[in-house]
GROMACS .gro file of C-alpha atoms in nm:
model
  339
    1MET     CA    1 -10.628  10.780  -6.464
    2ASN     CA    2 -10.730  10.444  -6.317
    3ASP     CA    3 -10.969  10.232  -6.526
    4PRO     CA    4 -11.245  10.096  -6.299
    5ARG     CA    5 -11.313   9.821  -6.553
    6VAL     CA    6 -10.974   9.658  -6.499
    7THR     CA    7 -11.023   9.334  -6.306
    8ILE     CA    8 -10.798   9.106  -6.107
    9ARG     CA    9 -10.807   8.862  -6.399
   10ASP     CA   10 -10.666   9.133  -6.627
   11VAL     CA   11 -10.381   9.186  -6.384
   12ALA     CA   12 -10.316   8.812  -6.364
   13ARG     CA   13 -10.307   8.782  -6.742
   14ALA     CA   14 -10.066   9.075  -6.778
   15ALA     CA   15  -9.838   8.941  -6.505
   16GLY     CA   16  -9.849   8.584  -6.631
   17VAL     CA   17  -9.974   8.446  -6.300
   18SER     CA   18 -10.301   8.312  -6.164
   19PRO     CA   19 -10.575   8.535  -6.014
   20ALA     CA   20 -10.507   8.357  -5.684
   21ALA     CA   21 -10.145   8.470  -5.699
   22VAL     CA   22 -10.256   8.831  -5.756
   23SER     CA   23 -10.488   8.807  -5.455
   24LYS     CA   24 -10.203   8.671  -5.246
   25VAL     CA   25  -9.984   8.967  -5.337
   26LEU     CA   26 -10.264   9.217  -5.269
   27ASN     CA   27 -10.339   9.056  -4.934
   28ASP     CA   28  -9.972   9.049  -4.835
   29GLY     CA   29  -9.991   8.671  -4.808
   30TYR     CA   30  -9.715   8.458  -4.668
   31GLY     CA   31  -9.461   8.306  -4.907
   32VAL     CA   32  -9.488   8.554  -5.195
   33SER     CA   33  -9.154   8.576  -5.373
   34ALA     CA   34  -8.997   8.911  -5.455
   35ALA     CA   35  -9.008   8.825  -5.827
   36MET     CA   36  -9.380   8.745  -5.821
   37ARG     CA   37  -9.457   9.059  -5.621
   38GLU     CA   38  -9.261   9.271  -5.868
   39LYS     CA   39  -9.443   9.121  -6.170
   40VAL     CA   40  -9.785   9.170  -6.014
   41MET     CA   41  -9.717   9.524  -5.891
   42HIS     CA   42  -9.579   9.618  -6.233
   43ALA     CA   43  -9.897   9.490  -6.400
   44ILE     CA   44 -10.112   9.677  -6.149
   45ALA     CA   45  -9.926  10.001  -6.221
   46GLU     CA   46  -9.942   9.950  -6.598
   47LEU     CA   47 -10.315   9.876  -6.600
   48GLY     CA   48 -10.411  10.129  -6.332
   49TYR     CA   49 -10.585   9.862  -6.126
   50ARG     CA   50 -10.725   9.961  -5.786
   51PRO     CA   51 -10.860   9.699  -5.542
   52ASN     CA   52 -11.216   9.752  -5.424
   53VAL     CA   53 -11.161   9.883  -5.070
   54THR     CA   54 -11.521   9.823  -4.967
   55ALA     CA   55 -11.512   9.464  -5.083
   56ARG     CA   56 -11.186   9.404  -4.903
   57ALA     CA   57 -11.331   9.540  -4.579
   58MET     CA   58 -11.637   9.317  -4.616
   59ARG     CA   59 -11.404   9.018  -4.645
   60GLY     CA   60 -11.262   9.111  -4.305
   61ARG     CA   61 -10.934   9.286  -4.389
   62SER     CA   62 -10.877   9.657  -4.355
   63HIS     CA   63 -10.512   9.646  -4.471
   64THR     CA   64 -10.441   9.900  -4.197
   65VAL     CA   65 -10.228   9.885  -3.884
   66GLY     CA   66 -10.270  10.124  -3.595
   67VAL     CA   67  -9.979  10.309  -3.437
   68VAL     CA   68 -10.045  10.464  -3.096
   69ALA     CA   69  -9.779  10.708  -2.975
   70ASP     CA   70  -9.712  11.019  -2.771
   71ILE     CA   71  -9.608  11.247  -3.056
   72ARG     CA   72  -9.470  11.508  -2.815
   73ALA     CA   73  -9.152  11.299  -2.801
   74PRO     CA   74  -8.935  11.404  -3.098
   75ILE     CA   75  -8.794  11.054  -3.150
   76VAL     CA   76  -9.143  10.923  -3.228
   77ALA     CA   77  -9.123  11.074  -3.578
   78GLN     CA   78  -8.814  10.862  -3.651
   79VAL     CA   79  -8.982  10.548  -3.516
   80VAL     CA   80  -9.299  10.604  -3.723
   81GLU     CA   81  -9.085  10.662  -4.032
   82GLY     CA   82  -8.923  10.326  -3.966
   83VAL     CA   83  -9.265  10.161  -3.931
   84GLN     CA   84  -9.368  10.302  -4.267
   85GLU     CA   85  -9.045  10.178  -4.426
   86GLY     CA   86  -9.105   9.834  -4.280
   87LEU     CA   87  -9.452   9.821  -4.437
   88ARG     CA   88  -9.353   9.971  -4.772
   89ASP     CA   89  -9.348   9.644  -4.966
   90SER     CA   90  -9.677   9.526  -4.814
   91SER     CA   91 -10.041   9.620  -4.866
   92LEU     CA   92 -10.062   9.764  -4.514
   93ASP     CA   93 -10.118  10.133  -4.444
   94VAL     CA   94 -10.055  10.317  -4.116
   95LEU     CA   95 -10.325  10.483  -3.908
   96LEU     CA   96 -10.159  10.705  -3.645
   97ALA     CA   97 -10.328  10.791  -3.316
   98PRO     CA   98 -10.144  11.077  -3.143
   99VAL     CA   99 -10.190  11.051  -2.766
  100GLY     CA  100 -10.020  11.167  -2.449
  101ASP     CA  101  -9.879  10.944  -2.178
  102ALA     CA  102 -10.208  10.906  -1.988
  103PRO     CA  103 -10.315  10.538  -1.986
  104GLU     CA  104 -10.684  10.625  -2.026
  105ARG     CA  105 -10.617  10.821  -2.346
  106GLN     CA  106 -10.407  10.538  -2.483
  107ARG     CA  107 -10.682  10.288  -2.403
  108ALA     CA  108 -10.945  10.504  -2.575
  109SER     CA  109 -10.731  10.533  -2.889
  110ILE     CA  110 -10.669  10.159  -2.895
  111ASP     CA  111 -11.043  10.091  -2.868
  112THR     CA  112 -11.106  10.330  -3.158
  113MET     CA  113 -10.842  10.154  -3.367
  114ILE     CA  114 -10.995   9.813  -3.298
  115ASN     CA  115 -11.341   9.943  -3.387
  116ARG     CA  116 -11.194  10.053  -3.721
  117ASN     CA  117 -11.088   9.694  -3.784
  118VAL     CA  118 -10.712   9.752  -3.792
  119GLU     CA  119 -10.521   9.430  -3.846
  120GLY     CA  120 -10.259   9.494  -3.582
  121LEU     CA  121 -10.127   9.749  -3.335
  122ILE     CA  122  -9.787   9.904  -3.272
  123LEU     CA  123  -9.775  10.083  -2.937
  124ILE     CA  124  -9.484  10.321  -2.882
  125ALA     CA  125  -9.381  10.348  -2.514
  126PRO     CA  126  -9.725  10.253  -2.377
  127THR     CA  127  -9.801  10.321  -2.010
  128LEU     CA  128 -10.086  10.069  -1.985
  129PRO     CA  129 -10.054   9.796  -1.720
  130TYR     CA  130  -9.894   9.466  -1.816
  131THR     CA  131 -10.218   9.271  -1.771
  132ALA     CA  132 -10.405   9.505  -2.006
  133LEU     CA  133 -10.134   9.469  -2.271
  134ASN     CA  134 -10.135   9.090  -2.248
  135THR     CA  135 -10.514   9.084  -2.279
  136LEU     CA  136 -10.490   9.314  -2.580
  137GLY     CA  137 -10.231   9.088  -2.742
  138GLN     CA  138 -10.470   8.794  -2.715
  139SER     CA  139 -10.731   8.978  -2.919
  140ILE     CA  140 -10.520   9.146  -3.190
  141PRO     CA  141 -10.158   9.118  -3.316
  142THR     CA  142  -9.961   9.364  -3.103
  143VAL     CA  143  -9.603   9.490  -3.092
  144LEU     CA  144  -9.465   9.724  -2.825
  145ILE     CA  145  -9.176   9.964  -2.880
  146GLY     CA  146  -8.974  10.107  -2.593
  147ARG     CA  147  -9.120   9.892  -2.318
  148HIS     CA  148  -8.887   9.650  -2.142
  149GLY     CA  149  -8.976   9.310  -2.004
  150GLY     CA  150  -9.166   9.140  -2.286
  151GLY     CA  151  -9.494   8.953  -2.252
  152ARG     CA  152  -9.671   8.627  -2.333
  153HIS     CA  153  -9.907   8.761  -2.599
  154PHE     CA  154  -9.721   9.050  -2.764
  155ASP     CA  155  -9.382   9.123  -2.917
  156SER     CA  156  -9.141   9.382  -2.780
  157VAL     CA  157  -8.881   9.594  -2.957
  158MET     CA  158  -8.663   9.818  -2.747
  159ASP     CA  159  -8.337  10.002  -2.730
  160ASP     CA  160  -8.091   9.860  -2.477
  161ASP     CA  161  -8.130  10.170  -2.261
  162ALA     CA  162  -7.906  10.042  -1.982
  163ALA     CA  163  -7.623   9.985  -2.230
  164GLY     CA  164  -7.679  10.333  -2.374
  165ALA     CA  165  -7.641  10.489  -2.031
  166GLY     CA  166  -7.326  10.286  -1.983
  167LEU     CA  167  -7.185  10.430  -2.306
  168ALA     CA  168  -7.254  10.784  -2.180
  169VAL     CA  169  -7.087  10.727  -1.843
  170GLU     CA  170  -6.793  10.543  -2.001
  171HIS     CA  171  -6.737  10.837  -2.238
  172LEU     CA  172  -6.757  11.101  -1.966
  173ALA     CA  173  -6.551  10.907  -1.712
  174GLY     CA  174  -6.294  10.845  -1.984
  175LEU     CA  175  -6.266  11.221  -2.023
  176GLY     CA  176  -6.180  11.248  -1.653
  177HIS     CA  177  -6.517  11.359  -1.516
  178ARG     CA  178  -6.592  11.245  -1.162
  179ARG     CA  179  -6.911  11.437  -1.079
  180ILE     CA  180  -7.154  11.316  -1.345
  181SER     CA  181  -7.523  11.388  -1.281
  182HIS     CA  182  -7.812  11.212  -1.454
  183ILE     CA  183  -8.148  11.379  -1.519
  184THR     CA  184  -8.440  11.136  -1.540
  185MET     CA  185  -8.820  11.155  -1.514
  186PRO     CA  186  -9.081  11.008  -1.278
  187THR     CA  187  -9.197  10.652  -1.339
  188GLY     CA  188  -9.569  10.730  -1.309
  189ARG     CA  189  -9.826  10.492  -1.166
  190LEU     CA  190  -9.701  10.163  -1.309
  191ARG     CA  191  -9.661   9.876  -1.065
  192ARG     CA  192  -9.356   9.759  -1.260
  193PRO     CA  193  -9.161  10.080  -1.339
  194SER     CA  194  -8.864   9.864  -1.442
  195VAL     CA  195  -9.032   9.824  -1.783
  196LEU     CA  196  -8.990  10.194  -1.864
  197PRO     CA  197  -8.698  10.324  -2.073
  198GLN     CA  198  -8.608  10.590  -1.817
  199THR     CA  199  -8.581  10.327  -1.543
  200ALA     CA  200  -8.353  10.106  -1.751
  201ARG     CA  201  -8.146  10.411  -1.841
  202GLU     CA  202  -8.116  10.514  -1.476
  203ASP     CA  203  -8.020  10.160  -1.373
  204GLY     CA  204  -7.753  10.154  -1.642
  205TYR     CA  205  -7.619  10.491  -1.529
  206VAL     CA  206  -7.600  10.386  -1.163
  207ALA     CA  207  -7.428  10.057  -1.249
  208ALA     CA  208  -7.174  10.229  -1.475
  209MET     CA  209  -7.098  10.495  -1.215
  210ARG     CA  210  -7.032  10.229  -0.952
  211ASP     CA  211  -6.813  10.036  -1.196
  212HIS     CA  212  -6.596  10.350  -1.209
  213ALA     CA  213  -6.610  10.395  -0.829
  214LEU     CA  214  -6.812  10.714  -0.876
  215GLU     CA  215  -7.108  10.834  -0.671
  216PRO     CA  216  -7.434  10.839  -0.870
  217ASP     CA  217  -7.637  11.161  -0.867
  218VAL     CA  218  -7.990  11.116  -1.004
  219ILE     CA  219  -8.216  11.419  -1.045
  220THR     CA  220  -8.582  11.352  -1.122
  221THR     CA  221  -8.777  11.607  -1.325
  222ASP     CA  222  -8.993  11.624  -1.638
  223PHE     CA  223  -8.862  11.506  -1.975
  224THR     CA  224  -8.903  11.853  -2.125
  225GLU     CA  225  -8.667  12.138  -2.198
  226GLU     CA  226  -8.794  12.314  -1.886
  227GLY     CA  227  -8.737  11.997  -1.688
  228GLY     CA  228  -8.380  11.979  -1.814
  229TYR     CA  229  -8.328  12.344  -1.725
  230ALA     CA  230  -8.454  12.291  -1.369
  231GLY     CA  231  -8.257  11.970  -1.325
  232ALA     CA  232  -7.938  12.134  -1.446
  233LEU     CA  233  -7.978  12.423  -1.202
  234THR     CA  234  -8.002  12.168  -0.922
  235ALA     CA  235  -7.685  11.991  -1.038
  236LEU     CA  236  -7.487  12.309  -1.105
  237ARG     CA  237  -7.572  12.515  -0.795
  238ARG     CA  238  -7.438  12.261  -0.551
  239ARG     CA  239  -7.133  12.317  -0.336
  240GLU     CA  240  -6.952  12.070  -0.560
  241PRO     CA  241  -7.133  12.116  -0.892
  242ALA     CA  242  -7.144  11.856  -1.164
  243THR     CA  243  -6.881  11.882  -1.434
  244ALA     CA  244  -7.087  11.662  -1.666
  245ILE     CA  245  -7.457  11.587  -1.710
  246PHE     CA  246  -7.614  11.288  -1.882
  247ALA     CA  247  -7.964  11.400  -1.982
  248GLY     CA  248  -8.242  11.145  -2.024
  249THR     CA  249  -8.332  11.281  -2.368
  250ASP     CA  250  -8.195  11.534  -2.615
  251THR     CA  251  -8.486  11.765  -2.536
  252VAL     CA  252  -8.382  11.759  -2.170
  253ALA     CA  253  -8.024  11.829  -2.280
  254LEU     CA  254  -8.138  12.147  -2.456
  255GLY     CA  255  -8.264  12.272  -2.120
  256VAL     CA  256  -7.929  12.183  -1.965
  257LEU     CA  257  -7.749  12.390  -2.228
  258ARG     CA  258  -7.977  12.686  -2.154
  259ALA     CA  259  -7.907  12.662  -1.781
  260ALA     CA  260  -7.533  12.645  -1.842
  261HIS     CA  261  -7.551  12.956  -2.059
  262GLU     CA  262  -7.744  13.149  -1.793
  263LEU     CA  263  -7.491  13.049  -1.527
  264GLY     CA  264  -7.202  13.165  -1.745
  265LEU     CA  265  -7.066  12.815  -1.796
  266ARG     CA  266  -6.899  12.724  -2.124
  267VAL     CA  267  -6.989  12.398  -2.295
  268PRO     CA  268  -6.781  12.185  -2.317
  269GLN     CA  269  -6.493  12.365  -2.142
  270ASP     CA  270  -6.673  12.404  -1.807
  271LEU     CA  271  -6.953  12.150  -1.848
  272SER     CA  272  -6.989  11.841  -2.066
  273VAL     CA  273  -7.339  11.735  -2.174
  274VAL     CA  274  -7.463  11.407  -2.322
  275GLY     CA  275  -7.820  11.358  -2.442
  276ALA     CA  276  -8.016  11.057  -2.562
  277ASP     CA  277  -8.229  10.993  -2.875
  278ASN     CA  278  -8.015  11.168  -3.142
  279ILE     CA  279  -8.302  11.380  -3.271
  280PRO     CA  280  -8.230  11.590  -3.583
  281VAL     CA  281  -8.192  11.921  -3.397
  282SER     CA  282  -7.902  11.775  -3.198
  283ALA     CA  283  -7.686  11.763  -3.510
  284LEU     CA  284  -7.726  12.134  -3.588
  285PRO     CA  285  -7.385  12.305  -3.583
  286GLN     CA  286  -7.490  12.557  -3.318
  287ILE     CA  287  -7.591  12.272  -3.085
  288SER     CA  288  -7.367  11.979  -3.186
  289LEU     CA  289  -7.488  11.762  -2.898
  290THR     CA  290  -7.307  11.445  -2.802
  291THR     CA  291  -7.583  11.187  -2.766
  292ILE     CA  292  -7.687  10.824  -2.751
  293ASP     CA  293  -7.844  10.707  -3.076
  294PRO     CA  294  -8.116  10.445  -3.008
  295ALA     CA  295  -8.170  10.373  -3.379
  296GLY     CA  296  -8.529  10.495  -3.383
  297LYS     CA  297  -8.594  10.403  -3.747
  298LEU     CA  298  -8.459  10.053  -3.689
  299ASN     CA  299  -8.692  10.016  -3.389
  300GLY     CA  300  -8.981  10.110  -3.616
  301SER     CA  301  -8.891   9.888  -3.911
  302THR     CA  302  -8.822   9.591  -3.683
  303SER     CA  303  -9.159   9.632  -3.513
  304ALA     CA  304  -9.329   9.644  -3.854
  305ARG     CA  305  -9.161   9.319  -3.956
  306LEU     CA  306  -9.267   9.147  -3.634
  307LEU     CA  307  -9.623   9.273  -3.667
  308ARG     CA  308  -9.647   9.136  -4.020
  309GLU     CA  309  -9.532   8.799  -3.888
  310ARG     CA  310  -9.801   8.809  -3.620
  311ILE     CA  311 -10.067   8.905  -3.873
  312ASP     CA  312  -9.955   8.603  -4.077
  313GLY     CA  313 -10.020   8.380  -3.778
  314ARG     CA  314  -9.712   8.364  -3.555
  315LEU     CA  315  -9.813   8.335  -3.188
  316ASN     CA  316  -9.490   8.285  -2.994
  317PRO     CA  317  -9.367   8.611  -2.835
  318VAL     CA  318  -9.048   8.776  -2.958
  319THR     CA  319  -8.838   9.026  -2.764
  320TYR     CA  320  -8.584   9.221  -2.969
  321ALA     CA  321  -8.322   9.450  -2.811
  322ILE     CA  322  -8.136   9.696  -3.034
  323ALA     CA  323  -7.786   9.808  -2.938
  324PRO     CA  324  -7.747  10.187  -2.916
  325SER     CA  325  -7.439  10.382  -3.021
  326LEU     CA  326  -7.259  10.689  -2.894
  327VAL     CA  327  -7.246  10.990  -3.127
  328VAL     CA  328  -6.965  11.220  -3.014
  329ARG     CA  329  -7.007  11.584  -3.110
  330GLY     CA  330  -6.912  11.915  -2.958
  331THR     CA  331  -7.066  11.919  -2.609
  332THR     CA  332  -6.816  11.690  -2.437
  333ALA     CA  333  -6.449  11.747  -2.356
  334PRO     CA  334  -6.194  11.644  -2.093
  335SER     CA  335  -6.273  11.764  -1.743
  336GLY     CA  336  -6.125  12.107  -1.682
  337SER     CA  337  -6.032  12.154  -2.047
  338ASP     CA  338  -5.986  12.504  -2.179
  339ARG     CA  339  -5.980  12.456  -2.551
   0.00000   0.00000   0.00000
């Protein structure tokens, strides 16, 4: 049980450091060595010391960062896990605001976070206008995940979605596929849709198809399993149906697999399928989906590191692109294979 009578001076004495050094560790101050942090945290654990949360708030620090995300996207869980890992050796906790993709809901959640005195914000795939994000970044340390383009007053961490699409096309074309369809989603009401992951992914797909002298075939639908199902039916009921489909997300790919099953097509003998996001369900043996891994946890931990730097006073914007990788499983095979 924690002893409420233990003071910061007791911790300092036990750790062999000054009270100021203990405060610096507790406040996640800049320049704290790993050895000092370890000594102080060991003394805190031994003595059962707990900082006075109310007093800390009155001094202007909440030791909380806000994460605003559309939790309907399965990859968000991996990203948030990465954020938590990136904050593990700090005094910062995570306050998660689950929202949809509507800009007004995102704005309302951000306002609530700011009213709760969070020290910084991590926005996962925000759909707010660029001007609103830049204004926000001027008022509070802000890092965006999954939004291309960067900004003057916030940091950006993103997967290289165009490169990921190129990996998918390169893999499928290398297997001999010529009719490769891509299922994407609408770009919404943004004036600059090029900042969205799905736009970068589509651009990468189109460029890679042309590099292989192939005709692009883009089908726009919702990024849901139902959307993938509907998009696949469009691609597979044509006079010259697709022999391979690159789905915009793994969830979309699940809908593609369902459509193939209903049409009596075997995967991968009759149809190859590649997803994107590498969510846990994709690795299940009964699915075994070939997919693009965007390193969701790395996106999260990198954004946490950048946010901590901004909280410590860095002002210059940083844009960080993470290279994706191709995970080959059981849903892709040479065109016309009968294994």
